[in-house]
Coordinates of C-alpha atoms in Angstrom, one line a residue:
Chain A
X1 CA 103.7 158.5 104.0
X2 CA 100.7 156.5 104.0
X3 CA 99.7 157.7 100.5
X4 CA 102.8 156.5 99.2
X5 CA 101.9 152.7 100.6
X6 CA 98.2 153.1 99.3
X7 CA 100.3 154.2 95.6
X8 CA 102.3 150.6 95.8
X9 CA 99.2 148.6 96.8
X10 CA 97.7 150.1 94.0
X11 CA 100.4 149.4 91.9
X12 CA 101.6 146.2 93.3
X13 CA 98.2 144.7 93.4
X14 CA 97.2 145.6 89.6
X15 CA 98.5 142.8 87.8
X16 CA 97.5 139.7 89.9
X17 CA 94.2 141.0 90.7
X18 CA 93.4 141.8 87.0
X19 CA 95.1 138.4 85.8
X20 CA 93.0 136.7 88.5
X21 CA 90.0 138.4 88.3
X22 CA 89.4 138.1 84.7
X23 CA 90.9 134.2 83.9
X24 CA 89.1 133.1 87.4
X25 CA 86.6 135.0 89.7
X26 CA 84.8 136.4 86.0
X27 CA 84.6 132.5 84.4
X28 CA 83.0 131.3 88.0
X29 CA 80.9 134.3 87.8
X30 CA 79.7 133.3 84.1
X31 CA 78.9 129.5 85.1
X32 CA 76.3 130.6 87.4
X33 CA 75.0 132.4 84.5
X34 CA 75.3 130.4 81.6
X35 CA 73.7 127.6 83.9
X36 CA 70.3 129.5 82.9
X37 CA 70.9 129.4 79.6
X38 CA 70.7 126.5 76.1
X39 CA 74.4 127.6 75.1
X40 CA 75.5 124.5 72.8
X41 CA 78.9 125.6 72.3
X42 CA 79.2 126.9 68.7
X43 CA 76.0 129.0 68.2
X44 CA 77.1 132.7 69.5
X45 CA 73.7 133.4 70.4
X46 CA 71.6 131.0 73.1
X47 CA 68.0 131.3 75.1
X48 CA 67.6 132.2 78.6
X49 CA 65.9 129.0 79.7
X50 CA 65.1 129.5 83.9
X51 CA 65.6 127.3 86.1
X52 CA 65.3 124.1 83.5
X53 CA 68.8 123.3 83.7
X54 CA 68.4 122.4 87.0
X55 CA 65.3 121.1 86.9
X56 CA 66.9 118.2 84.1
X57 CA 69.7 117.5 87.1
X58 CA 67.2 116.6 89.3
X59 CA 65.9 113.5 86.6
X60 CA 69.0 113.1 85.3
X61 CA 69.3 109.4 86.2
X62 CA 73.1 109.6 85.1
X63 CA 73.8 112.7 87.5
X64 CA 72.5 111.3 90.4
X65 CA 75.0 108.0 89.5
X66 CA 77.8 110.5 89.2
X67 CA 76.9 111.7 92.2
X68 CA 76.9 108.6 94.3
X69 CA 79.9 107.7 92.9
X70 CA 82.1 111.2 93.7
X71 CA 80.7 110.5 97.4
X72 CA 81.7 106.8 97.0
X73 CA 85.4 108.8 96.1
X74 CA 85.5 110.9 98.7
X75 CA 84.7 108.4 101.5
X76 CA 87.9 106.2 99.6
X77 CA 89.9 109.0 99.7
X78 CA 89.4 109.3 103.1
X79 CA 90.0 106.2 104.2
X80 CA 92.8 104.9 102.1
X81 CA 95.1 107.5 101.8
X82 CA 94.3 108.9 105.0
X83 CA 95.0 105.7 106.5
X84 CA 97.9 103.9 104.5
X85 CA 99.5 107.7 105.2
X86 CA 99.3 107.8 108.6
X87 CA 100.5 104.0 108.8
X88 CA 103.3 104.5 106.4
X89 CA 104.5 107.8 108.4
X90 CA 104.0 106.5 111.7
X91 CA 106.7 103.3 110.4
X92 CA 109.1 106.2 108.9
X93 CA 109.3 108.0 111.8
X94 CA 110.4 105.5 114.4
X95 CA 113.9 106.0 113.3
X96 CA 114.4 103.3 111.0
X97 CA 117.1 103.2 108.7
X98 CA 117.3 104.1 105.5
X99 CA 113.7 106.6 106.7
X100 CA 114.7 109.2 103.6
X101 CA 115.1 106.8 101.1
X102 CA 111.6 105.0 102.2
X103 CA 110.3 108.4 102.2
X104 CA 111.3 109.4 98.6
X105 CA 109.9 105.7 97.5
X106 CA 106.2 107.1 98.9
X107 CA 106.0 110.2 97.7
X108 CA 107.4 109.5 94.5
X109 CA 104.1 109.0 92.4
X110 CA 102.8 112.3 93.1
X111 CA 105.7 113.8 90.7
X112 CA 104.3 111.2 88.3
X113 CA 100.7 112.9 86.0
X114 CA 97.6 111.4 85.8
X115 CA 98.7 109.6 82.0
X116 CA 101.3 108.3 83.1
X117 CA 100.0 106.6 86.5
X118 CA 96.4 105.9 84.8
X119 CA 98.7 103.5 82.0
X120 CA 100.6 102.2 84.8
X121 CA 97.5 100.7 85.9
X122 CA 95.2 99.8 82.9
X123 CA 98.5 97.5 82.5
X124 CA 98.4 96.5 85.8
X125 CA 94.4 95.5 85.1
X126 CA 95.0 94.4 81.7
X127 CA 92.8 91.0 81.8
X128 CA 95.6 89.1 80.0
X129 CA 99.0 89.8 81.1
X130 CA 98.2 92.4 84.0
X131 CA 100.3 92.1 87.2
X132 CA 96.8 91.7 89.3
X133 CA 95.7 89.0 87.4
X134 CA 99.2 87.3 87.2
X135 CA 100.0 87.3 90.8
X136 CA 96.2 86.0 91.6
X137 CA 96.2 83.0 89.3
X138 CA 99.5 82.1 90.7
X139 CA 98.4 82.6 93.8
X140 CA 95.1 80.5 93.2
X141 CA 96.6 78.4 90.6
X142 CA 93.1 78.8 88.3
X143 CA 92.9 80.9 84.9
X144 CA 91.6 84.3 86.0
X145 CA 90.6 86.7 83.3
X146 CA 88.8 89.1 84.7
X147 CA 88.6 92.6 83.3
X148 CA 88.9 94.8 86.2
X149 CA 88.1 98.2 84.1
X150 CA 85.7 97.0 82.1
X151 CA 83.8 95.7 84.5
X152 CA 80.9 98.4 86.0
X153 CA 81.0 96.1 89.4
X154 CA 85.0 97.0 90.3
X155 CA 85.8 99.8 87.6
X156 CA 85.3 102.7 89.7
X157 CA 87.4 101.2 92.7
X158 CA 89.8 99.8 90.5
X159 CA 90.9 103.9 89.2
X160 CA 90.2 104.5 92.9
X161 CA 92.9 102.6 94.1
X162 CA 94.9 103.7 91.3
X163 CA 94.3 107.2 92.7
X164 CA 95.0 106.0 95.8
X165 CA 98.7 105.0 95.3
X166 CA 99.4 108.8 94.1
X167 CA 98.1 110.6 96.8
X168 CA 99.2 108.5 99.7
X169 CA 102.7 109.8 99.3
X170 CA 101.2 113.4 99.9
X171 CA 99.0 112.2 103.2
X172 CA 102.3 110.8 104.5
X173 CA 104.3 114.2 104.6
X174 CA 101.8 116.4 105.8
X175 CA 101.6 113.6 108.5
X176 CA 105.4 113.4 109.3
X177 CA 105.2 116.8 109.2
X178 CA 102.8 116.8 111.9
X179 CA 104.9 114.2 113.8
X180 CA 107.8 116.4 114.3
X181 CA 105.6 119.1 116.5
X182 CA 105.3 116.3 118.8
X183 CA 107.6 117.3 121.6
X184 CA 109.9 114.6 122.3
X185 CA 109.8 114.5 126.9
X186 CA 106.1 114.4 125.8
X187 CA 107.0 111.1 124.7
X188 CA 109.3 110.2 127.1
X189 CA 107.4 110.8 129.9
X190 CA 104.7 107.8 128.6
X191 CA 107.7 105.7 128.1
X192 CA 108.9 106.2 132.0
X193 CA 105.1 105.6 133.0
X194 CA 104.9 102.5 131.5
X195 CA 102.7 103.3 128.5
X196 CA 103.0 100.5 125.3
X197 CA 103.4 101.5 121.9
X198 CA 99.8 100.8 121.1
X199 CA 98.6 103.5 124.1
X200 CA 100.9 106.2 122.9
X201 CA 100.0 106.2 119.2
X202 CA 96.3 106.1 120.5
X203 CA 96.2 108.8 123.5
X204 CA 99.2 110.9 122.4
X205 CA 100.5 110.5 119.2
X206 CA 97.0 110.6 117.5
X207 CA 95.2 113.7 119.4
X208 CA 98.0 115.8 119.0
X209 CA 98.3 114.8 115.3
X210 CA 94.5 115.9 114.7
X211 CA 96.1 119.6 112.7
X212 CA 97.7 117.4 110.2
X213 CA 94.8 114.8 110.5
X214 CA 92.6 118.0 109.1
X215 CA 94.7 119.1 106.2
X216 CA 94.8 115.2 105.1
X217 CA 91.0 114.7 105.1
X218 CA 90.2 117.9 103.8
X219 CA 92.8 117.5 101.0
X220 CA 91.6 114.0 100.0
X221 CA 88.2 114.8 99.9
X222 CA 88.8 118.1 97.8
X223 CA 91.4 116.1 95.5
X224 CA 88.5 113.8 94.9
X225 CA 86.5 116.3 93.8
X226 CA 88.8 117.2 91.1
X227 CA 89.0 113.3 89.9
X228 CA 88.8 113.3 86.2
X229 CA 92.3 113.2 84.9
X230 CA 93.2 109.7 85.5
X231 CA 89.5 108.1 85.3
X232 CA 89.1 109.7 81.7
X233 CA 92.6 107.9 81.3
X234 CA 91.7 104.8 82.9
X235 CA 87.7 104.2 82.4
X236 CA 86.7 107.4 80.7
X237 CA 84.1 107.0 83.0
X238 CA 82.6 103.9 81.3
X239 CA 81.3 101.0 81.6
X240 CA 77.7 102.1 81.2
X241 CA 79.0 105.6 83.5
X242 CA 79.3 103.1 86.3
X243 CA 82.3 104.9 86.7
X244 CA 81.4 108.5 86.1
X245 CA 82.2 111.2 89.0
X246 CA 80.5 114.7 88.6
X247 CA 83.7 116.5 87.1
X248 CA 83.7 113.6 84.0
X249 CA 79.6 114.1 83.7
X250 CA 80.4 117.3 83.1
X251 CA 82.7 117.0 80.9
X252 CA 80.8 114.9 79.0
X253 CA 77.7 116.8 78.4
X254 CA 79.3 119.9 77.9
X255 CA 82.6 118.5 75.5
X256 CA 81.0 115.0 73.9
X257 CA 77.2 116.6 73.6
X258 CA 77.8 120.4 73.5
X259 CA 75.0 120.8 76.1
X260 CA 77.0 124.3 78.0
X261 CA 74.0 125.6 79.4
X262 CA 73.6 121.9 81.3
X263 CA 77.0 121.7 81.5
X264 CA 77.1 125.5 83.6
X265 CA 74.4 123.6 85.7
X266 CA 76.8 121.0 87.0
X267 CA 79.6 123.1 87.4
X268 CA 77.7 125.1 89.6
X269 CA 76.5 122.4 91.5
X270 CA 80.2 121.3 91.7
X271 CA 81.2 124.8 93.2
X272 CA 78.5 124.7 95.7
X273 CA 79.6 120.7 97.4
X274 CA 83.5 122.3 97.1
X275 CA 82.5 125.8 98.8
X276 CA 80.8 123.6 101.7
X277 CA 83.4 121.7 101.9
X278 CA 86.1 124.4 101.9
X279 CA 84.5 126.5 104.2
X280 CA 84.2 123.3 106.8
X281 CA 87.6 123.3 106.3
X282 CA 88.7 126.5 107.1
X283 CA 86.6 126.8 110.0
X284 CA 87.5 123.5 111.5
X285 CA 91.5 125.3 110.7
X286 CA 90.8 128.1 112.7
X287 CA 89.1 125.6 115.6
X288 CA 92.3 123.5 115.5
X289 CA 94.4 126.7 115.6
X290 CA 92.9 127.8 118.8
X291 CA 93.2 124.3 120.1
X292 CA 96.6 123.8 119.5
X293 CA 97.9 126.9 118.2
Chain B
X1 CA 133.7 100.6 140.4
X2 CA 134.6 97.4 141.3
X3 CA 131.4 95.8 141.1
X4 CA 131.3 96.9 137.5
X5 CA 134.1 94.8 136.9
X6 CA 132.9 91.9 138.0
X7 CA 129.0 91.8 137.0
X8 CA 128.8 92.3 132.6
X9 CA 127.5 95.3 131.5
X10 CA 123.1 95.4 131.6
X11 CA 122.3 94.5 128.4
X12 CA 119.0 96.2 127.2
X13 CA 116.2 93.5 126.6
X14 CA 115.9 92.3 122.9
X15 CA 113.5 94.9 121.0
X16 CA 112.0 93.0 117.8
X17 CA 110.0 95.8 116.7
X18 CA 112.6 98.0 115.1
X19 CA 113.5 94.8 112.7
X20 CA 109.8 94.2 111.6
X21 CA 109.2 97.9 111.2
X22 CA 112.2 98.0 109.2
X23 CA 111.2 94.7 107.0
X24 CA 107.5 96.0 106.8
X25 CA 108.6 98.7 105.3
X26 CA 110.5 96.6 102.8
X27 CA 108.0 95.0 101.5
X28 CA 105.5 98.2 101.3
X29 CA 108.0 100.1 99.2
X30 CA 108.3 97.4 96.9
X31 CA 104.5 96.7 96.2
X32 CA 105.1 100.9 96.2
X33 CA 107.4 100.4 93.4
X34 CA 106.1 97.5 91.7
X35 CA 103.7 99.6 89.4
X36 CA 106.5 102.1 88.2
X37 CA 109.1 99.5 87.8
X38 CA 107.1 97.6 85.3
X39 CA 106.6 100.3 83.2
X40 CA 110.5 101.0 83.7
X41 CA 111.0 97.0 82.7
X42 CA 108.7 97.0 79.5
X43 CA 110.5 99.7 78.1
X44 CA 113.9 98.1 77.8
X45 CA 112.2 95.0 76.1
X46 CA 111.4 94.0 73.0
X47 CA 107.7 93.6 71.7
X48 CA 108.3 90.0 71.2
X49 CA 109.0 89.1 74.7
X50 CA 106.9 91.2 75.6
X51 CA 104.0 89.5 73.6
X52 CA 105.1 86.5 75.2
X53 CA 103.7 87.9 78.4
X54 CA 107.1 88.9 80.1
X55 CA 106.2 92.0 80.4
X56 CA 106.6 92.0 84.1
X57 CA 109.4 90.2 84.4
X58 CA 113.5 91.0 84.7
X59 CA 114.2 91.3 80.9
X60 CA 116.9 88.4 79.9
X61 CA 118.9 91.5 78.0
X62 CA 118.7 95.5 78.3
X63 CA 117.0 96.6 74.8
X64 CA 117.3 100.5 74.0
X65 CA 114.9 100.4 70.7
X66 CA 111.7 101.6 72.3
X67 CA 113.5 104.7 73.5
X68 CA 115.6 105.5 70.0
X69 CA 112.1 104.3 68.4
X70 CA 110.4 107.3 70.1
X71 CA 113.3 109.7 70.5
X72 CA 113.4 109.4 66.7
X73 CA 109.4 110.3 66.2
X74 CA 109.1 114.0 65.2
X75 CA 106.1 114.3 66.9
X76 CA 107.2 114.0 70.4
X77 CA 109.8 116.5 69.5
X78 CA 106.6 118.3 69.0
X79 CA 104.9 117.8 71.9
X80 CA 108.0 118.0 74.2
X81 CA 108.7 121.6 72.9
X82 CA 105.2 122.4 73.1
X83 CA 104.9 121.8 76.7
X84 CA 108.4 123.5 77.6
X85 CA 106.9 126.8 75.3
X86 CA 103.9 126.4 78.4
X87 CA 105.0 125.0 81.2
X88 CA 108.0 127.5 81.7
X89 CA 106.4 131.3 80.8
X90 CA 103.4 130.0 82.9
X91 CA 105.8 129.1 85.7
X92 CA 108.1 132.6 85.7
X93 CA 105.1 134.4 85.5
X94 CA 103.2 132.4 87.7
X95 CA 105.7 133.0 90.5
X96 CA 105.9 136.7 89.6
X97 CA 102.7 137.8 90.1
X98 CA 102.2 135.9 93.2
X99 CA 105.4 137.8 94.6
X100 CA 103.6 140.9 93.8
X101 CA 100.8 140.1 95.6
X102 CA 102.3 138.3 98.0
X103 CA 104.5 141.2 99.4
X104 CA 101.4 143.4 99.6
X105 CA 99.7 140.7 102.0
X106 CA 102.8 140.4 104.0
X107 CA 104.1 144.2 104.4
X108 CA 101.1 146.2 103.3
X109 CA 98.3 144.8 105.1
X110 CA 95.2 147.2 104.7
X111 CA 91.3 147.3 105.5
X112 CA 90.1 144.0 104.0
X113 CA 93.4 142.8 103.0
X114 CA 93.0 139.5 104.4
X115 CA 89.3 138.6 103.1
X116 CA 90.5 139.7 99.8
X117 CA 94.0 136.7 100.5
X118 CA 91.4 134.4 101.5
X119 CA 89.1 134.6 98.2
X120 CA 92.5 134.4 96.0
X121 CA 93.7 131.2 97.8
X122 CA 90.6 129.3 98.4
X123 CA 91.0 129.7 94.8
X124 CA 93.4 126.4 95.3
X125 CA 91.0 124.2 96.2
X126 CA 88.0 124.2 93.1
X127 CA 88.1 121.5 90.4
X128 CA 88.8 123.2 87.2
X129 CA 85.5 122.4 85.7
X130 CA 83.8 125.0 87.6
X131 CA 85.6 127.6 85.2
X132 CA 85.5 125.7 82.3
X133 CA 83.1 126.4 79.6
X134 CA 82.9 130.5 80.5
X135 CA 87.0 130.2 79.6
X136 CA 86.1 128.2 76.6
X137 CA 83.5 130.8 74.8
X138 CA 86.3 133.8 75.9
X139 CA 89.1 131.8 74.3
X140 CA 86.7 131.1 71.8
X141 CA 85.9 134.5 70.8
X142 CA 89.1 135.3 71.1
X143 CA 90.5 132.8 68.4
X144 CA 92.7 131.0 70.5
X145 CA 91.5 127.7 70.4
X146 CA 94.3 125.4 69.6
X147 CA 97.2 127.3 70.3
X148 CA 99.6 127.8 73.4
X149 CA 98.1 131.0 74.9
X150 CA 95.0 129.9 76.2
X151 CA 97.6 127.3 78.0
X152 CA 99.7 129.8 79.3
X153 CA 97.1 132.1 80.6
X154 CA 95.4 129.8 82.7
X155 CA 98.1 127.8 84.1
X156 CA 99.6 131.5 85.3
X157 CA 96.0 132.6 86.6
X158 CA 95.3 129.1 88.5
X159 CA 98.8 129.2 89.5
X160 CA 98.2 132.7 91.6
X161 CA 96.5 131.5 94.6
X162 CA 99.5 129.3 95.5
X163 CA 101.6 131.0 94.6
X164 CA 100.7 134.2 96.9
X165 CA 100.1 132.1 99.7
X166 CA 103.8 130.7 99.8
X167 CA 105.1 133.8 99.2
X168 CA 103.2 136.3 101.5
X169 CA 104.2 133.5 104.4
X170 CA 107.8 133.8 103.2
X171 CA 107.5 137.5 103.0
X172 CA 106.4 137.6 106.3
X173 CA 109.3 136.0 108.1
X174 CA 111.6 138.9 106.4
X175 CA 112.2 141.3 109.3
X176 CA 110.0 144.5 109.0
X177 CA 113.0 146.6 110.0
X178 CA 114.8 146.0 106.8
X179 CA 112.3 147.5 104.7
X180 CA 111.8 150.3 107.0
X181 CA 115.3 150.8 107.2
X182 CA 115.5 150.8 102.9
X183 CA 112.4 153.3 102.9
X184 CA 114.1 155.4 104.9
X185 CA 117.1 155.4 102.9
X186 CA 115.0 156.0 99.9
X187 CA 113.9 153.4 98.6
X188 CA 110.6 152.9 97.3
X189 CA 108.3 149.6 97.6
X190 CA 109.5 148.0 94.2
X191 CA 113.2 148.1 95.0
X192 CA 112.5 146.5 98.8
X193 CA 110.6 143.9 97.6
X194 CA 112.9 143.4 94.5
X195 CA 116.6 143.6 96.0
X196 CA 115.5 143.4 99.8
X197 CA 112.6 140.9 100.0
X198 CA 113.5 138.4 97.0
X199 CA 116.7 137.9 97.6
X200 CA 116.2 136.7 100.9
X201 CA 113.3 134.4 99.2
X202 CA 115.1 132.0 97.6
X203 CA 114.1 128.9 99.4
X204 CA 110.3 129.8 98.4
X205 CA 110.9 130.8 94.9
X206 CA 112.6 126.7 94.8
X207 CA 109.6 125.5 96.3
X208 CA 107.4 127.7 94.1
X209 CA 109.4 126.7 90.8
X210 CA 109.7 123.0 91.2
X211 CA 105.5 123.2 92.2
X212 CA 104.0 124.9 89.5
X213 CA 107.0 123.4 86.7
X214 CA 105.3 119.8 87.6
X215 CA 101.9 120.4 87.7
X216 CA 101.8 122.5 84.3
X217 CA 103.6 119.7 82.6
X218 CA 101.7 116.7 84.0
X219 CA 98.6 118.7 83.1
X220 CA 95.8 116.9 80.9
X221 CA 93.1 118.7 81.2
X222 CA 92.9 122.1 79.7
X223 CA 95.2 121.3 76.9
X224 CA 92.4 118.4 76.2
X225 CA 89.9 121.6 75.7
X226 CA 92.1 124.3 74.2
X227 CA 94.6 122.2 71.8
X228 CA 92.8 120.6 68.8
X229 CA 95.5 119.9 66.3
X230 CA 98.3 117.6 66.2
X231 CA 100.4 120.5 66.1
X232 CA 99.7 122.0 69.3
X233 CA 99.6 118.8 71.5
X234 CA 101.4 119.0 74.5
X235 CA 103.3 115.5 75.7
X236 CA 100.8 114.1 78.1
X237 CA 97.9 114.6 75.0
X238 CA 100.8 113.1 72.6
X239 CA 101.0 109.9 75.0
X240 CA 97.5 109.6 75.0
X241 CA 97.8 110.6 70.9
X242 CA 100.3 108.0 70.2
X243 CA 98.7 105.3 71.8
X244 CA 97.2 104.2 69.0
X245 CA 100.0 104.0 66.7
X246 CA 101.6 101.6 69.1
X247 CA 98.7 99.9 70.1
X248 CA 100.6 96.5 70.6
X249 CA 104.3 98.6 71.4
X250 CA 103.4 97.9 74.8
X251 CA 107.8 99.1 75.6
X252 CA 107.7 101.8 72.8
X253 CA 104.5 103.2 75.4
X254 CA 106.5 102.6 78.5
X255 CA 109.5 104.5 76.7
X256 CA 107.4 107.1 76.2
X257 CA 105.8 107.7 79.3
X258 CA 109.1 107.5 81.2
X259 CA 110.9 110.2 78.8
X260 CA 107.5 112.2 79.5
X261 CA 108.7 112.4 83.4
X262 CA 112.0 112.5 82.9
X263 CA 111.5 116.2 83.4
X264 CA 109.1 115.9 86.7
X265 CA 111.5 112.9 87.9
X266 CA 114.8 114.9 87.7
X267 CA 113.3 118.3 89.1
X268 CA 112.0 115.7 92.1
X269 CA 115.0 114.3 92.4
X270 CA 117.0 117.3 92.8
X271 CA 114.5 119.3 94.3
X272 CA 112.5 116.7 96.6
X273 CA 113.4 118.9 99.7
X274 CA 111.8 122.0 98.3
X275 CA 108.8 120.1 96.2
X276 CA 107.8 118.4 100.0
X277 CA 108.0 121.8 101.5
X278 CA 106.3 123.5 99.2
X279 CA 103.3 120.5 99.2
X280 CA 103.1 120.7 103.0
X281 CA 103.2 124.5 103.2
X282 CA 100.6 124.9 101.0
X283 CA 98.2 122.5 102.6
X284 CA 98.8 123.5 106.3
X285 CA 99.0 127.1 106.3
X286 CA 96.1 127.8 103.8

């Protein structure tokens, strides 16, 4: 019987493990290997260059810019989609008529591609006839021709807003799922004891939403590390690299300048950052499980 | 009883909050819909009307020429066909592989299987850039650059984490007694998986099919790296390519975006329940 089990384990796991090992694990390990080389993407040959690529990271101003932008993106990712998603979830959960329709509306952007979302927002930010300038002009009465995506000061934030518009729905549904786990009688007790809505939300609902909050924040941070597609479409990392992220910088160095060795070194750094966040996430999930599960 | 007849029934005090919340949600919903509505509106206007500065207004009349233009473009047909040729097999293959692995993790656990499961699942959290360069070198060496094969294979492999996670969690809810009864009657694990576990897991399969299809259809990075000629472009790259050709034809661009989003929009509208379930399950149980 046990021998049978062992046989079937091997048979059933063979294909998925082989595919995952060859096309995910092995490339990941090779990224470390290539980060010590100067491979240029065309030539099959390359030299081993030791820690040169990592030393270059240390002096690369564009890398710093990209790292700071990625950090800003992460902070904004925690604040914007998380806070907005929580607010929307609380509003929708208050047995408002048409809550299903509201849910769909806020969730809809998730099923659109980064390319389409990017294009929509490029139109919104368009200096001459974009929605944003049109509305601002109507409100202020002045003629505004601000090029949101072409100015180093606003390019990154403009993309982050577009990205948050897409991500908010995801945070909202996770919070809504969390809200359904809060026992009804607990909220009734609050009402009987005379707590105001604000007190109830602050002292009962938000603490009990901790598991959902952990998930939402972790997902937002992890997704912000992946910030690439929508940036590529909206600004390409410009102007003057002012909206570069690490993922974008890695792409530029590898597939524009063909510095695949250096690109690998950046991807190693990206991997280590992701690994740290994922470990914190898993540890928090376990802690939350012990406390609330 | 007599009192009740005399006194008017107690009216609950007026509570303005439901009305305020409803209005707030309506305003927020309109704000959220504005970007999408803009594309929809632009797609039914003539280039002339848009050039006169009316991209964001309600069109004077419904103009369908933009859609006709997009649908008559053979490049668009090719892009759409390529995208189907990638997303259909990759969706099926990733779910199949996830079901195989998920069954073992749920029903045939072994020493170290939890750790292995965790390693596989964490794969869904890493930015794809961390495996980009070695995969480029691999498919280059295999002479498969500018074919659809790398896209099918990579999407299959990258889908294994979420598919394994959801299938394991779903198989775990299938009673062990069912499996044991089937084994006692002489069935092997493969037969249990195909004839007992999978038929009971149709909701999980629906969840994964909607998620995987949407992600693969919408993907941009992998086709950007692995396809070069116009012949092999998928629709999302096609949109970017055609932007030059239709540079001031905003309406055509809008129609193109909507046509490219139509399959995922349809999936979303009809399978929204599964889609949301998948997103929350994948996130919470990770």
